[in-house]
GROMACS .gro file of C-alpha atoms in nm:
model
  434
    1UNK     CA    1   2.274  -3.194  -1.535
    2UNK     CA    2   2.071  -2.832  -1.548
    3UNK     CA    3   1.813  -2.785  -1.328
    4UNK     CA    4   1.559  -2.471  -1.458
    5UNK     CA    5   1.422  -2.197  -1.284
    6UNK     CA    6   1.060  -2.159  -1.393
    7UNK     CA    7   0.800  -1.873  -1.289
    8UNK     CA    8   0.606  -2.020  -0.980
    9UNK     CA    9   0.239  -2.029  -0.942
   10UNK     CA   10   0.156  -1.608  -0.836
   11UNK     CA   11  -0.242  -1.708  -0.664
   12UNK     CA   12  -0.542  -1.677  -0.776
   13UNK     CA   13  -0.589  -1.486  -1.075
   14UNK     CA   14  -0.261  -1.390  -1.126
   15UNK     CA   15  -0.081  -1.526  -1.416
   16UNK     CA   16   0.185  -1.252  -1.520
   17UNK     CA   17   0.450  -1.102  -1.341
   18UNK     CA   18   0.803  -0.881  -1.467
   19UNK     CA   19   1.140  -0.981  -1.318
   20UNK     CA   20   1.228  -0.653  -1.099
   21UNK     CA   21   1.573  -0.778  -1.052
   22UNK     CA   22   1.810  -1.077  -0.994
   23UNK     CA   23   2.063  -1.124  -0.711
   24UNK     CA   24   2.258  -1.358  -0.903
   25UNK     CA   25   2.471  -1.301  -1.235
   26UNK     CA   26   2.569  -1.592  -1.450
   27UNK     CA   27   2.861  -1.791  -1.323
   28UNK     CA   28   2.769  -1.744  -0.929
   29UNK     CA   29   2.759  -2.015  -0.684
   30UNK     CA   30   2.399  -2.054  -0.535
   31UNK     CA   31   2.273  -2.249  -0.226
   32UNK     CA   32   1.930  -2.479  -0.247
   33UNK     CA   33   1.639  -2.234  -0.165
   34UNK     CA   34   1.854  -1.917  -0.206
   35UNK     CA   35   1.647  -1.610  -0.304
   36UNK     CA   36   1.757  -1.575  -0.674
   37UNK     CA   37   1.543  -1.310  -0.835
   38UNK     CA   38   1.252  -1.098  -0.766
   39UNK     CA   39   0.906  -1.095  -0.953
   40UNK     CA   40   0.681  -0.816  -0.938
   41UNK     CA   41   0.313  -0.879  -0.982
   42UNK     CA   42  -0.010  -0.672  -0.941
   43UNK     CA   43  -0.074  -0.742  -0.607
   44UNK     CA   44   0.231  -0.795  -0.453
   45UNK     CA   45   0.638  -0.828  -0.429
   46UNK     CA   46   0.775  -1.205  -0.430
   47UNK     CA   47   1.138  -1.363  -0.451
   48UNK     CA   48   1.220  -1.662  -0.663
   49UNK     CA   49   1.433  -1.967  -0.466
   50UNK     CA   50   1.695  -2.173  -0.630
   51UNK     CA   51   1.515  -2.508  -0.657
   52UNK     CA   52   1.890  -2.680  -0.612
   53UNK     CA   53   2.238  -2.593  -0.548
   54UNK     CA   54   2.488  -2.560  -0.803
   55UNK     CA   55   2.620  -2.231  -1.030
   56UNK     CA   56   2.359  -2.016  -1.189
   57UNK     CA   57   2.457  -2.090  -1.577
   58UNK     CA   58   2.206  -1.922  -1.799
   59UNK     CA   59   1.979  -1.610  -1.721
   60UNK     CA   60   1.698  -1.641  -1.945
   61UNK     CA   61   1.478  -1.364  -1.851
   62UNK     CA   62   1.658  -1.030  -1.836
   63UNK     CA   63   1.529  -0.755  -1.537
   64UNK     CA   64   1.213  -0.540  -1.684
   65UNK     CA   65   1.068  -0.844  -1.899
   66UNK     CA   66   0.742  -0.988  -1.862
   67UNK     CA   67   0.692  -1.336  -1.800
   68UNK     CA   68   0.397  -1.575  -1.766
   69UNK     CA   69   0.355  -1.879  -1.490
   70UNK     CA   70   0.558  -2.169  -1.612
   71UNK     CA   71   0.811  -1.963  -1.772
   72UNK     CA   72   1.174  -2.062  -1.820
   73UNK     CA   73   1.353  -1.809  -1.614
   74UNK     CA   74   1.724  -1.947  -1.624
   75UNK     CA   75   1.894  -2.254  -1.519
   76UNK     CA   76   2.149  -2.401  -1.228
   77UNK     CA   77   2.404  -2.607  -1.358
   78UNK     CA   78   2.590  -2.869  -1.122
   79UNK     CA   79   2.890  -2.827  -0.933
   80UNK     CA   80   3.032  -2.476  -0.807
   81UNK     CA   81   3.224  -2.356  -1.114
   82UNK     CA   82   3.040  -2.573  -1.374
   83UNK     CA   83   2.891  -2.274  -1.569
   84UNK     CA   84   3.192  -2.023  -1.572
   85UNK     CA   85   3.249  -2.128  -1.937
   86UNK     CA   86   2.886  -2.092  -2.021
   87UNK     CA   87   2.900  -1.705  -1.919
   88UNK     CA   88   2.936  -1.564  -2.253
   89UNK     CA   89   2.579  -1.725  -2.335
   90UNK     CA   90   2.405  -1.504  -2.036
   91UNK     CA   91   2.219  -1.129  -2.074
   92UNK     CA   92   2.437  -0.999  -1.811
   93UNK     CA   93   2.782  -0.897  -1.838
   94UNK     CA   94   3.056  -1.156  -1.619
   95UNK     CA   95   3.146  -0.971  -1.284
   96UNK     CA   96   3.517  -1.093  -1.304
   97UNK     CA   97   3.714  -0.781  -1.311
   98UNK     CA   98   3.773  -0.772  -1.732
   99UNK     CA   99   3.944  -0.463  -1.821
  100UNK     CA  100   3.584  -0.319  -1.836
  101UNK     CA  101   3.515   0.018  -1.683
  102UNK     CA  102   3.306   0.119  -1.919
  103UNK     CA  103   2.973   0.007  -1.715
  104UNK     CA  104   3.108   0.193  -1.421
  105UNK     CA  105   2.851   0.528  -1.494
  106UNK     CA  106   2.601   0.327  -1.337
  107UNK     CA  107   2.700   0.373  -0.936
  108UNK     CA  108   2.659   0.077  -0.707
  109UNK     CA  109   2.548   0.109  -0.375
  110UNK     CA  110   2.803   0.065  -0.057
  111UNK     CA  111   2.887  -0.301  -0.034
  112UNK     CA  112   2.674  -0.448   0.207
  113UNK     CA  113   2.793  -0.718   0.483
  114UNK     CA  114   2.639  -1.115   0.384
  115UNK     CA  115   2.484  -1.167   0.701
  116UNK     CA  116   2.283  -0.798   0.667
  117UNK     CA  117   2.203  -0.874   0.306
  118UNK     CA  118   2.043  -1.192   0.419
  119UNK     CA  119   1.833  -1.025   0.673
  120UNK     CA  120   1.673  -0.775   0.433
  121UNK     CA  121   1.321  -0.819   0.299
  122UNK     CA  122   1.288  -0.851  -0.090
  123UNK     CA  123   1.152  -0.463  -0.092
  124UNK     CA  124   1.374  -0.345   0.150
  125UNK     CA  125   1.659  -0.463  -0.034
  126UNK     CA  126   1.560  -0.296  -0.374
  127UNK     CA  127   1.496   0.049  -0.213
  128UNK     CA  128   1.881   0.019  -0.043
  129UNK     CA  129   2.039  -0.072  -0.369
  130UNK     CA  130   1.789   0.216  -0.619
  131UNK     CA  131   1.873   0.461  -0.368
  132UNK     CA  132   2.291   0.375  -0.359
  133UNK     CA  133   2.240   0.335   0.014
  134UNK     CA  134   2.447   0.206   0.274
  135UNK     CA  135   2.203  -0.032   0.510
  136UNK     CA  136   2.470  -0.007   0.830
  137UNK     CA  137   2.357   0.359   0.854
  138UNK     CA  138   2.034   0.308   0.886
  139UNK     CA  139   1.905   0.266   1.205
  140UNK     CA  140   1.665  -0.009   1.241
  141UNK     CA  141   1.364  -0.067   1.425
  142UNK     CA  142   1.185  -0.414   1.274
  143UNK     CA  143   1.193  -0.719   1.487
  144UNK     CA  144   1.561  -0.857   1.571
  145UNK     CA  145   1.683  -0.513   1.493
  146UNK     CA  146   1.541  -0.560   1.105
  147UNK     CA  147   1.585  -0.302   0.881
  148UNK     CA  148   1.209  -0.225   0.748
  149UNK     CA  149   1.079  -0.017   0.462
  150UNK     CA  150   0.971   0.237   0.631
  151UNK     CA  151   1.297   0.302   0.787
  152UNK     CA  152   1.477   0.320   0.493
  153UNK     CA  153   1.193   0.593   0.338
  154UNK     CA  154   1.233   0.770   0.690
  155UNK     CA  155   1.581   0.770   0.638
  156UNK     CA  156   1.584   0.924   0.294
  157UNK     CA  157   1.349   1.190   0.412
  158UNK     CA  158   1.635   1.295   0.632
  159UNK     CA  159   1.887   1.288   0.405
  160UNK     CA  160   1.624   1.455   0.166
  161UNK     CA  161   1.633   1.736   0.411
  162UNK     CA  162   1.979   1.788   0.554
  163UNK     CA  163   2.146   1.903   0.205
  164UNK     CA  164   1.897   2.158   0.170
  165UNK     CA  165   2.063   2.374   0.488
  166UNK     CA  166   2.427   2.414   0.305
  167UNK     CA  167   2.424   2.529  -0.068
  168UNK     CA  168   2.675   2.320  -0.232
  169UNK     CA  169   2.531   2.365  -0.571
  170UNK     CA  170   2.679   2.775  -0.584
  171UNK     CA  171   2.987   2.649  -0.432
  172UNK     CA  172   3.058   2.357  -0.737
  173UNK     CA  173   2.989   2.663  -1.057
  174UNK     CA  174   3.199   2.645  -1.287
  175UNK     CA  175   3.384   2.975  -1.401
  176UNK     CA  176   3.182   3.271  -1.407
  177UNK     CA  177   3.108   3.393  -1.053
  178UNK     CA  178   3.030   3.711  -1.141
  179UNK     CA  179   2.760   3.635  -1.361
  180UNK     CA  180   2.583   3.373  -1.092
  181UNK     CA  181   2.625   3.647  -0.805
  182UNK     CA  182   2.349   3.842  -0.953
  183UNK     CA  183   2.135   3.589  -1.037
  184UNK     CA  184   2.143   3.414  -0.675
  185UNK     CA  185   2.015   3.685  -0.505
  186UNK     CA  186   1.762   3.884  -0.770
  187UNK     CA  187   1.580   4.193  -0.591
  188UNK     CA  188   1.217   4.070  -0.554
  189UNK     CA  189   0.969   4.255  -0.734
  190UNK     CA  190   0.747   4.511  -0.573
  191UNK     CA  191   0.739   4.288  -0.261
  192UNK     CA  192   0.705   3.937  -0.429
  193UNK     CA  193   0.848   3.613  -0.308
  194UNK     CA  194   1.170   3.511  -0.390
  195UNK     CA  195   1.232   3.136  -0.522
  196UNK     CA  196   1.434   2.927  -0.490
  197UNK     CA  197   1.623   2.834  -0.785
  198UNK     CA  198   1.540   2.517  -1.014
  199UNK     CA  199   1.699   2.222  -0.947
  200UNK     CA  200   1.967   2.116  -1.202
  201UNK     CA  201   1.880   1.848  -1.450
  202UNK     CA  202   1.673   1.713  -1.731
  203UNK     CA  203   1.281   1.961  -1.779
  204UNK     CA  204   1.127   1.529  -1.791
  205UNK     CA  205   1.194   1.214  -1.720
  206UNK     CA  206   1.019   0.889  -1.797
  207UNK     CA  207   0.971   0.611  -1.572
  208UNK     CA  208   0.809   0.264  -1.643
  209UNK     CA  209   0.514   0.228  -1.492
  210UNK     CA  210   0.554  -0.002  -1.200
  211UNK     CA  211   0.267  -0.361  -1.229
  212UNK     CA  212   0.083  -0.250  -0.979
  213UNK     CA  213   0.033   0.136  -1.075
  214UNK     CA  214  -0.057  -0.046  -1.405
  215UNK     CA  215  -0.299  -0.282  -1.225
  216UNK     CA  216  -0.476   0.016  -1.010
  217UNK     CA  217  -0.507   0.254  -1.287
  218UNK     CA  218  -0.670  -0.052  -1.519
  219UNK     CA  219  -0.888  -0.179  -1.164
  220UNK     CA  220  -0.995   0.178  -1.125
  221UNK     CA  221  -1.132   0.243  -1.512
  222UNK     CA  222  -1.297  -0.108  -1.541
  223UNK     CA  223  -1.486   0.052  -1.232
  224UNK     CA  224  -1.617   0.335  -1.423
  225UNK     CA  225  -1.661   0.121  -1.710
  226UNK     CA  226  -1.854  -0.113  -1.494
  227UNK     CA  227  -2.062  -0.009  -1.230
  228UNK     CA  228  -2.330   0.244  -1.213
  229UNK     CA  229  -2.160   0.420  -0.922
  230UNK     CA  230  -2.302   0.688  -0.774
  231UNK     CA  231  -2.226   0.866  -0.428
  232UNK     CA  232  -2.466   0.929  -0.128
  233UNK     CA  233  -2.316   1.164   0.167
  234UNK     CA  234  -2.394   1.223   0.526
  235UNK     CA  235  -2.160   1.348   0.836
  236UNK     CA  236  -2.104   1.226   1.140
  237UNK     CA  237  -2.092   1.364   1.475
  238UNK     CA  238  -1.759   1.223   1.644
  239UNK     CA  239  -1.794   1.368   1.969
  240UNK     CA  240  -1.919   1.027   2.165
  241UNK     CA  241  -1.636   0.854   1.983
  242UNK     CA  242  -1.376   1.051   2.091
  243UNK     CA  243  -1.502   1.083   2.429
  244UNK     CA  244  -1.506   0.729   2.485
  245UNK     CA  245  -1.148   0.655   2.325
  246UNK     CA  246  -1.006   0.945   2.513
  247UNK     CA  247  -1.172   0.785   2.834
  248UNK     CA  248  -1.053   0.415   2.792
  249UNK     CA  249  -0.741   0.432   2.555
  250UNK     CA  250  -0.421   0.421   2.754
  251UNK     CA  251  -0.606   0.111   2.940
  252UNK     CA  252  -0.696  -0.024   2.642
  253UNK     CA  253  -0.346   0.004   2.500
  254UNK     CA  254  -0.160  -0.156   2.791
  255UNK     CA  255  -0.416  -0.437   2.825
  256UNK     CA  256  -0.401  -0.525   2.455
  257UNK     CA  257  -0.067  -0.394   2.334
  258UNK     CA  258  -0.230  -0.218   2.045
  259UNK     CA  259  -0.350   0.174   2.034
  260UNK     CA  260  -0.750   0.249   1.998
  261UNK     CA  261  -0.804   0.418   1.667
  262UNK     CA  262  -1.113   0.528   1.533
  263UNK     CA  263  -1.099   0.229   1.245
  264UNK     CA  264  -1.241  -0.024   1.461
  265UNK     CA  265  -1.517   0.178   1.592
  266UNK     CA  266  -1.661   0.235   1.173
  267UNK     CA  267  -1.597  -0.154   1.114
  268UNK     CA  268  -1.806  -0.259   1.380
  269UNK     CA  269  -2.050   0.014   1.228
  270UNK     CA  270  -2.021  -0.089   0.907
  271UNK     CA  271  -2.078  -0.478   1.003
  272UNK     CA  272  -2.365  -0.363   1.211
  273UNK     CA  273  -2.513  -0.188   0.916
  274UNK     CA  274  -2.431  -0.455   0.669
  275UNK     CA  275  -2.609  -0.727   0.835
  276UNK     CA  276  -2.972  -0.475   0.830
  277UNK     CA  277  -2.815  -0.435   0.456
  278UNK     CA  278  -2.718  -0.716   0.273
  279UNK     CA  279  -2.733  -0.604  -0.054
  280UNK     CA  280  -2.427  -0.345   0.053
  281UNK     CA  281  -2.202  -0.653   0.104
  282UNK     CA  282  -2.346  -0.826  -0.210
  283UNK     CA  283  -2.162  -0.858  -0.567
  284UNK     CA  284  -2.273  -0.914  -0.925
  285UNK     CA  285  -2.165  -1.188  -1.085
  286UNK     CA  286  -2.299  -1.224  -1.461
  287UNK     CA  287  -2.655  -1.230  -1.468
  288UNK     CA  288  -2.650  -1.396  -1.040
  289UNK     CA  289  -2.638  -1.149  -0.757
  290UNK     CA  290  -2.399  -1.336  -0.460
  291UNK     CA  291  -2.510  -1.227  -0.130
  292UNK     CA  292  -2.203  -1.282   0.162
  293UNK     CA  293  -2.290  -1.372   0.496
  294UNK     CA  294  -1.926  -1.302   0.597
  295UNK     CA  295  -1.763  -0.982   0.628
  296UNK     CA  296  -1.462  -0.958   0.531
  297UNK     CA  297  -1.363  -0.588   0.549
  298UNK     CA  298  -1.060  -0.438   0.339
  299UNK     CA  299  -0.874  -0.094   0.441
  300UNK     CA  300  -0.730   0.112   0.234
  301UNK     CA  301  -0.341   0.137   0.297
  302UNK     CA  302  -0.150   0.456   0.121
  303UNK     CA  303   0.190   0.373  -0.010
  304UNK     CA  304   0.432   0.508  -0.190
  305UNK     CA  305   0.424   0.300  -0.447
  306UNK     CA  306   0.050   0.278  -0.475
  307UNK     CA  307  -0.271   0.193  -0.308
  308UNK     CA  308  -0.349  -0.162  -0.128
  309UNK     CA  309  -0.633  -0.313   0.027
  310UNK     CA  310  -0.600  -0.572   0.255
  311UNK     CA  311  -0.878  -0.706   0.442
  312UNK     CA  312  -0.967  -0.796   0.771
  313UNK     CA  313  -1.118  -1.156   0.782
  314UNK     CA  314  -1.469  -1.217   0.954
  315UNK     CA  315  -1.485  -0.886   1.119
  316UNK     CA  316  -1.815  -0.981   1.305
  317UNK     CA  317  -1.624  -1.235   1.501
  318UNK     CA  318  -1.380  -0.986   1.617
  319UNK     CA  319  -1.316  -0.792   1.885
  320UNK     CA  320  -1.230  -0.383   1.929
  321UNK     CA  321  -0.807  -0.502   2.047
  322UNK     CA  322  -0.855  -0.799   1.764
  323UNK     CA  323  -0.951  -0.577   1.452
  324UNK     CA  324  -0.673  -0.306   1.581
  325UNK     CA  325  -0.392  -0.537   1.590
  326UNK     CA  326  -0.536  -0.704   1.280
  327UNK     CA  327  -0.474  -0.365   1.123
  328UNK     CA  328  -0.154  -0.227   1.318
  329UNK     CA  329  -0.023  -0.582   1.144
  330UNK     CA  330  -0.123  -0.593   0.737
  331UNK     CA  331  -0.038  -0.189   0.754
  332UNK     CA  332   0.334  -0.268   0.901
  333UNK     CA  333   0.347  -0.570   0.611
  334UNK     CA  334   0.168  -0.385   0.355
  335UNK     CA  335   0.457  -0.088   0.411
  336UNK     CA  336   0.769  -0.352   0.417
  337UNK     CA  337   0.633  -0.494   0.092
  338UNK     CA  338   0.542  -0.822   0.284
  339UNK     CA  339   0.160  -0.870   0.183
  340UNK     CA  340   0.075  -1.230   0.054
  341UNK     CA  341  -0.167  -1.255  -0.189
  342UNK     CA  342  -0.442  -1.463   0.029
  343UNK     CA  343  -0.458  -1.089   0.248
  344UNK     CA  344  -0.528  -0.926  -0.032
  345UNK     CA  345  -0.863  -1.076  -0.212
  346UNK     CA  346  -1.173  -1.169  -0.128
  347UNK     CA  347  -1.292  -0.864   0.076
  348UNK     CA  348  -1.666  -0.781   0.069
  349UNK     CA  349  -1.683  -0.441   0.115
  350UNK     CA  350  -1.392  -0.154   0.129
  351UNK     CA  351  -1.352   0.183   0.416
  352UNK     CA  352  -1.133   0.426   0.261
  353UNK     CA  353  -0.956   0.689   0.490
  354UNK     CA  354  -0.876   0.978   0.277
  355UNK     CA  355  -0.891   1.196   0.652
  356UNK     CA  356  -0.565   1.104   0.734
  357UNK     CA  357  -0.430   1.311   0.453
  358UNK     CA  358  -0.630   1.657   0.518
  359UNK     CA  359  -0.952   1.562   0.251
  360UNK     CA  360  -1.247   1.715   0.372
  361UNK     CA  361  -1.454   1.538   0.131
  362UNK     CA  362  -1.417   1.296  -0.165
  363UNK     CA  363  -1.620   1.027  -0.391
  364UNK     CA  364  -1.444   0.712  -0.329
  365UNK     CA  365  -1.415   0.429  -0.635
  366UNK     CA  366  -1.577   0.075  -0.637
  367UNK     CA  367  -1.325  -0.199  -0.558
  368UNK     CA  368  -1.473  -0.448  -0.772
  369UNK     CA  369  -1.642  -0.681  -0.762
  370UNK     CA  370  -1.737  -0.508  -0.448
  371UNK     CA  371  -2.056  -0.319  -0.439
  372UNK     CA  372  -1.988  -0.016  -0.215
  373UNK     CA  373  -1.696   0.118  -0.048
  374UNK     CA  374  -1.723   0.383   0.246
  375UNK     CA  375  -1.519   0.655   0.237
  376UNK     CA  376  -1.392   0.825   0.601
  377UNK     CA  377  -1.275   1.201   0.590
  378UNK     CA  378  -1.087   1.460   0.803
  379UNK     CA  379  -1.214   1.563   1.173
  380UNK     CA  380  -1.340   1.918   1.149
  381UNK     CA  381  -1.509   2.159   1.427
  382UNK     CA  382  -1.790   2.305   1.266
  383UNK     CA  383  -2.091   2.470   1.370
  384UNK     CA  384  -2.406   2.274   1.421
  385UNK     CA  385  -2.776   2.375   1.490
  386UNK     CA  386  -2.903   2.196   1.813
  387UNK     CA  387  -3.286   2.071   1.818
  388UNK     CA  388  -3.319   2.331   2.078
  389UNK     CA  389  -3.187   2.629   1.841
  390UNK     CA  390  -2.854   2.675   1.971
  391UNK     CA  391  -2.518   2.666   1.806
  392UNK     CA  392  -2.228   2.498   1.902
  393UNK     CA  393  -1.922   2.360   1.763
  394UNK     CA  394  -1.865   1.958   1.754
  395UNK     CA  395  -1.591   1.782   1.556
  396UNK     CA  396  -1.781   1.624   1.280
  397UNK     CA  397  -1.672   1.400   1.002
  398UNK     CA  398  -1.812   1.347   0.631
  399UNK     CA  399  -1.860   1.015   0.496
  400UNK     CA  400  -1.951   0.927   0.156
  401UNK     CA  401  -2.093   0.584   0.076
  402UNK     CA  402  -2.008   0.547  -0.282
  403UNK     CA  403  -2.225   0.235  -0.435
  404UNK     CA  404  -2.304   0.058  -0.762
  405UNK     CA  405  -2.687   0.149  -0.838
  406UNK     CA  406  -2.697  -0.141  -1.055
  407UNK     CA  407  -2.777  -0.336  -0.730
  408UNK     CA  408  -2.818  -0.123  -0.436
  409UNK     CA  409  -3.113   0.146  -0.474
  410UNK     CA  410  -3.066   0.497  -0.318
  411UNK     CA  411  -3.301   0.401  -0.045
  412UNK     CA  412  -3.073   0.093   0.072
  413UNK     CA  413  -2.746   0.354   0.034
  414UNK     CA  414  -2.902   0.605   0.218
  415UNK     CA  415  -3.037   0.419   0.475
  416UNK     CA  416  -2.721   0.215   0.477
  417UNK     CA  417  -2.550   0.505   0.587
  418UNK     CA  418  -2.780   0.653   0.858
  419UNK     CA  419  -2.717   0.294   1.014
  420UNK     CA  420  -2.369   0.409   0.991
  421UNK     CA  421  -2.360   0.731   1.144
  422UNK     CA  422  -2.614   0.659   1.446
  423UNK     CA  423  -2.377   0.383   1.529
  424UNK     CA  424  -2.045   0.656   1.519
  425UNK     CA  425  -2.278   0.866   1.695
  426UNK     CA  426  -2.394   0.616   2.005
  427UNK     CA  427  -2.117   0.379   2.023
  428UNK     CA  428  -2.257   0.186   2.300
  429UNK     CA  429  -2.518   0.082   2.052
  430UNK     CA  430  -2.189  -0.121   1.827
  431UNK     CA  431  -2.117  -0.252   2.154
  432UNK     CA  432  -2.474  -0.406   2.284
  433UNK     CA  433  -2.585  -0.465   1.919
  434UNK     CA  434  -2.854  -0.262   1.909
   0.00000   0.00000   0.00000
């Protein structure tokens, strides 16, 4: 008797995904609730389980194809060997060795040991066997000694690197030394750099655009398409902020095991300001406006593969050491591909950090159906005029409070934002709630 593999429920709002890859070819022994494939939605990474053991007989779905919830994906056929006839049927070509080297252009990764396989995350796992890596040479630093994502990306920025001191490329031409001699060191022009040479290989290359670039760069025009956004700035004056974290944070850090950042300090604000503003954490919805009275807070978090938001739940209700380690926690997940879907809806209103990569200044984008979204920016001395005349320098931030002026009039933004920086400014104001 067959048992199928169908496309589980994804969450809310999610009814597509594409098969990234399986971890099973036709004829292979599987275990109940062994991961057999992987499914790439919008929002996140998930693996597939064998709903009962038995010998995956039929792959359905090939890798790259889009399927829907309830989708036949393949089936598990009884008994360890009962599908090695049925092989022929299957996408995939058998792995027995058949006198077949003719698929061997495509190179396999090193072989990696069962027990380490079993240990890697579903996104860790796909970047080892893209990048034709060997996992044992990586050196770990997740929980248990747990290879994570980021060590693997860390570890192909080294390797990225370390070729670039020896030149192998001269050393592997073909036949005509003379000729390349010239050409590898050219006289620069009247005191012009010289560069390097262009890497070998083809002028473009196309890539398939991964669901959740597809999803952001859809998200993102809808938002234009949408909202009446428009952006309102203002700058802060950090200099009572970082006074106060530079006083208290190596207590802070070995009381509560998490570092002070300057996050926490412009959630509180935010909260602070959208309670006096509750239009700010407000949403349309059809013809209704939906006011929140919880504030649920998502940050922005860079990766390679795109942006994601998750959000902090009822901010209000937590502390400075709580909303840090809530952070320090969905950024570690949200970097080894291990986001669920429930942290990554529902937030009321978005802060943006585009600081921590150098912007000075920027006009951040709606997350809909969110109404504003604050955007942070990079620490800069600059020279400000004192009531008093003088001129000194402070380190002072932009921020841009980017809102949909189909509910929230200029005077609410504005003022919104004030409420914002006099709280960066006074911090002890965040703290007493005034």
């Amino acid at each position: 008797m067959a048992t199928e593999i169908k496309v589980p429920t994804l969450g809310e709002s999610v009814t597509e995904a594409t098969v990234s890859k399986w971890f099973k070819e036709v004829g292979d022994p599987v275990a109940a609730d062994e991961p057999l494939l992987e499914l790439e939605t919008d929002k996140v990474t998930l693996e597939v389980n064998a709903p009962a053991a038995g010998t995956l007989s039929e792959i359905v779905v090939a890798a790259g194809s889009d399927v829907e919830v309830g989708a036949l994906l393949g089936t598990i056929a009884e008994g360890a060997a009962a599908a090695r006839g049925a092989k022929p049927a299957a996408a995939k070509a058998p792995p027995p060795a058949k006198a077949e080297p003719a698929p061997a252009p495509r190179p396999q990764p090193a072989p990696v040991p069962a027990a380490a396989e079993a240990a890697l995350a579903p996104a860790v796992r796909k970047l080892i066997e893209e990048s034709g890596l060997n996992p044992a040479a990586i050196p770990a630093t997740g929980k248990d000694g747990r290879l994570t994502k980021g060590d693997v990306l860390a570890y192909l920025e080294v390797r990225k690197e370390a070729p670039a001191a020896p030149a192998p490329k001269p050393a592997a031409a073909p036949a005509a030394p003379a000729a390349k001699a010239p050409a590898a060191a050219p006289a620069p022009a009247a005191g012009g750099a010289q560069f390097p040479p262009r890497p070998a290989g083809p002028r473009e290359e196309r890539v398939r655009m991964t669901r959740l670039r597809k999803r952001i760069a859809e998200n993102l025009k809808a938002s234009q398409n949408t909202a009446a956004t428009l952006t309102t700035y203002n700058e802060a004056d950090m200099s009572a902020v970082m006074a106060l974290r530079d006083q208290v944070k190596d207590v802070f850090e070995k009381r509560h095991g998490v570092r002070l950042g300057f996050m926490s300090f412009f959630i509180k604000a935010c909260v602070t300001a959208l309670r006096e503003f509750p239009v700010v954490n407000a949403a349309i919805d059809g013809d209704e406006i939906v006011y929140k009275n919880h504030y649920d807070i998502g940050v922005a978090v860079g990766l390679q593969e795109g942006l994601v938001v998750p959000v902090v739940r009822d901010a209000d209700a937590l502390s400075f050491a709580q909303i840090e380690a809530t952070i320090a926690s969905l950024a570690k997940k949200a970097r080894d591909g291990a986001l669920s879907l429930d942290e990554l809806q529902g937030g009321t209103f978005t802060i943006s950090n585009a600081g921590v990569y150098g912007s000075l200044n920027s006009m951040p984008i709606l997350n809909l159906p969110q109404s504003a979204v604050l955007g942070m920016h990079k620490i800069q001395q600059r020279p400000v005029v004192l009531a008093d005349g003088s001129i000194v320098a402070k380190p002072m931030m932009y921020l841009a409070l980017s809102y949909d002026h189909r509910l929230i009039d200029g005077r609410q933004a504005v003022s919104f934002l004030v409420r914002v920086k006099d709280c960066i400014e006074n911090p002890t104001r965040i703290m007493l709630d005034v």
